[in-house]
Amino acid sequence: MMARTSEPLDPKRPSSRKQRGATTILDVARRAGVSPMTVSRVVNGEKNVRPATRAAVLAAVKALNYSPNPAARSLAGAEAARIGLIYSNPSASYLSEFLVGALDEASRTSVQIMLEKCEATSAGERGAVRKLVASGAAGVILPPPLCESHDVLDELRISGLPTVAVATGRFGKGASCVRINDYAASREMTNYLFTLGHRRIGFIKGHPNQTASIEREKGFTSAFADAGFKLDPAMMVQGYFSYRSGLDAAETLLTLKQVPTAIFASNDDMAAAAVSVAHRKGLDVPGDLSVVGFDDTSIATNIWPELTTIRQPITAMAEVALDLVVQAIRNHKRSGGEAKSVDHLVTYSLIKRGSVASPKGAPKPAAE
Amino acid sequence: MMARTSEPLDPKRPSSRKQRGATTILDVARRAGVSPMTVSRVVNGEKNVRPATRAAVLAAVKALNYSPNPAARSLAGAEAARIGLIYSNPSASYLSEFLVGALDEASRTSVQIMLEKCEATSAGERGAVRKLVASGAAGVILPPPLCESHDVLDELRISGLPTVAVATGRFGKGASCVRINDYAASREMTNYLFTLGHRRIGFIKGHPNQTASIEREKGFTSAFADAGFKLDPAMMVQGYFSYRSGLDAAETLLTLKQVPTAIFASNDDMAAAAVSVAHRKGLDVPGDLSVVGFDDTSIATNIWPELTTIRQPITAMAEVALDLVVQAIRNHKRSGGEAKSVDHLVTYSLIKRGSVASPKGAPKPAAE
DNA sequence: CCACTTACGGGTAACGCTATCAATGTGCCG
DNA sequence: CGGCACATTGATAGCGTTACCCGTAAGTGG
């Protein structure tokens, strides 16, 4: 082989890379006559720095108009800020709004979101969590219905990742959550139907193992109890949040000897199914039957008549959730200790649309 | 002074800093049997990499679920690409799938996505683009229906940003696009109805100023022409892609003296409306009337019977779109010259579900 | 005045990636 | 068949910051 000088040029010449004009921590350090480390300490508000030194550094910072490079900072280990988002049911409208919120907040706080879809099996759910952990997630947010999954929550607890569940009723369990007050919303809807004169109201329950279902049912029954109206047990039928289950439930309700004047479904899909069944039976909505839903998903406005329903501010909830995880991650890192989970309630709203009217032959609704 | 070993321990042991589980470019490189540099090249879509090598790297990336650390990337000098995503119509299911695709690809290539919702007015659309430009977007992707908007496209041309439109039929205009072949898909669907024995097929057109509408209509009529069947002009009615417009259109079709045996709606919402009208008129679907849609949005499976329809791989299309913008941005930067726009076709599929059957009294469908 | 803790500040090595350039391999021309 | 252009890949050196580990100076008790 011939002579080779694999000497990497003159090591003194630092002029290899491009020059970005930004002032660095090194510039500040030189000007203040200290080491970069000390500057870092001052900038980050750590304590063990003599006031005089601190002042000198601060002066230099100001003079040079220095501001730390966030990329370098996060690279150096300050905060990783990659958070995972697991979803299972591509429940279209919900997921979309949720993503919009999460993304928006993510770009604002410059955290990276990692999406992970998972099958609704135990193995699938646990696998998704592990995959996220392996990818370096520092926290996780869970939209429904995963936020109710034992497998997911359990696996997350094992991994010790800060977790925020959205729209679950189940609070505690080591995860924070962001939700509306399903119970109160359901009561309010029921009372609204009361004020219109409805007394025979059919209720289609949600999936029995989701907490929100239970809350919504409780709100409904307690409204009856508090108003002193009698609630016929035959008016409560089981549903599972799917359109299909809504068809069956509505069929049951509308073939009773004494049919209801209104149907309150635990979500919009089932409410839409109820409208469809009513139409097939020749009933006018809302003339012969009022129908209300819950969630204000897109189907609520994609059918006719449009559904009166409860709106959850999904986008805002996702933003809050993301915010909470980021905070949790920060605490987790500094203190290392157990993060205490929080329960964040956001406000819902009752959206009045065309699927509701006073029952036929009823007295004019009482003024509110 | 006493003995001091300021030797930094065993230099082989890299175990000093914290362990973030994240997989790094080094892991990928090792697994693929190449250098980190090559991985970087592949991930960033540079050209001078042999296809075999590229494939190996891609496989490793997938296997390890690798996603680049944006902090490190931007620190190393490549400024993080920020790309804008403007949407107007929160058409739930579509947007959701679209976002999933875009986000997924975004985390893979570690570009930042900036969401921007806009009103459907000229000012709103132009404002959204300007806002994105002001925020430092380096490129834009447009889901429908914005990809058809003159205002948006015009404003983008002015700003000179690389743009990729998804699911538009309008190609050229300085923007690249990703789409399916609406014309061919529509023909295929029509021919499918032919094979089942349908000859009297009602067609509900889409919004007249969207290119996809026109393509779909052309596919329908040309299938008739090629098969040599006569197409009754009364069978073609105007719709506007909304559920509401579908109700009116279906009403028109089903009150003709000679009703169709099948209805082909230009999208699922209108097809769902047709099913609803049929039910209200006491017609069985698919016994008395077959109904097919287009797009395979969530409503297709949220009604009963579920709709036979054309599925667009929305998620994949979003991924491709993002990829194209990123490449365009890179070219834009390197060459500075005009990026030539590309027309990327992806494959659709005909999804057969329960809303279709042979017409009553028709001969058994010909074997395919 | 000595042993011993504590406050302060510095040196060094990553963090994960890409720019740059050197070192191969490949093909074509004279 | 030398050699030169070009395609492909690897090695090295940072990007700006903080974590970790040690010195040194200053305070403390006996």
Coordinates of C-alpha atoms in Angstrom, one line a residue, chain A residues 18 42 44 53 56 65 76 109 125 188 201 216 222 225 235 257 264 274 304 316:
Chain A
K18 CA -21.4 25.7 8.9
V42 CA -27.4 29.6 36.4
N44 CA -31.5 26.4 35.0
T53 CA -21.1 34.5 39.9
A56 CA -22.0 37.9 36.2
N65 CA -29.1 38.0 24.3
A76 CA -28.6 16.3 26.3
T109 CA -45.0 22.3 23.3
E125 CA -53.0 -4.3 24.0
E188 CA -79.4 17.2 32.6
I201 CA -88.5 7.5 28.3
R216 CA -74.8 7.8 32.3
S222 CA -81.4 9.5 39.6
A225 CA -85.9 9.5 41.3
M235 CA -87.7 1.0 29.7
K257 CA -97.3 -2.6 24.5
F264 CA -82.3 8.3 25.4
A274 CA -83.1 4.1 17.1
W304 CA -82.0 13.3 9.6
A316 CA -59.8 20.4 24.3

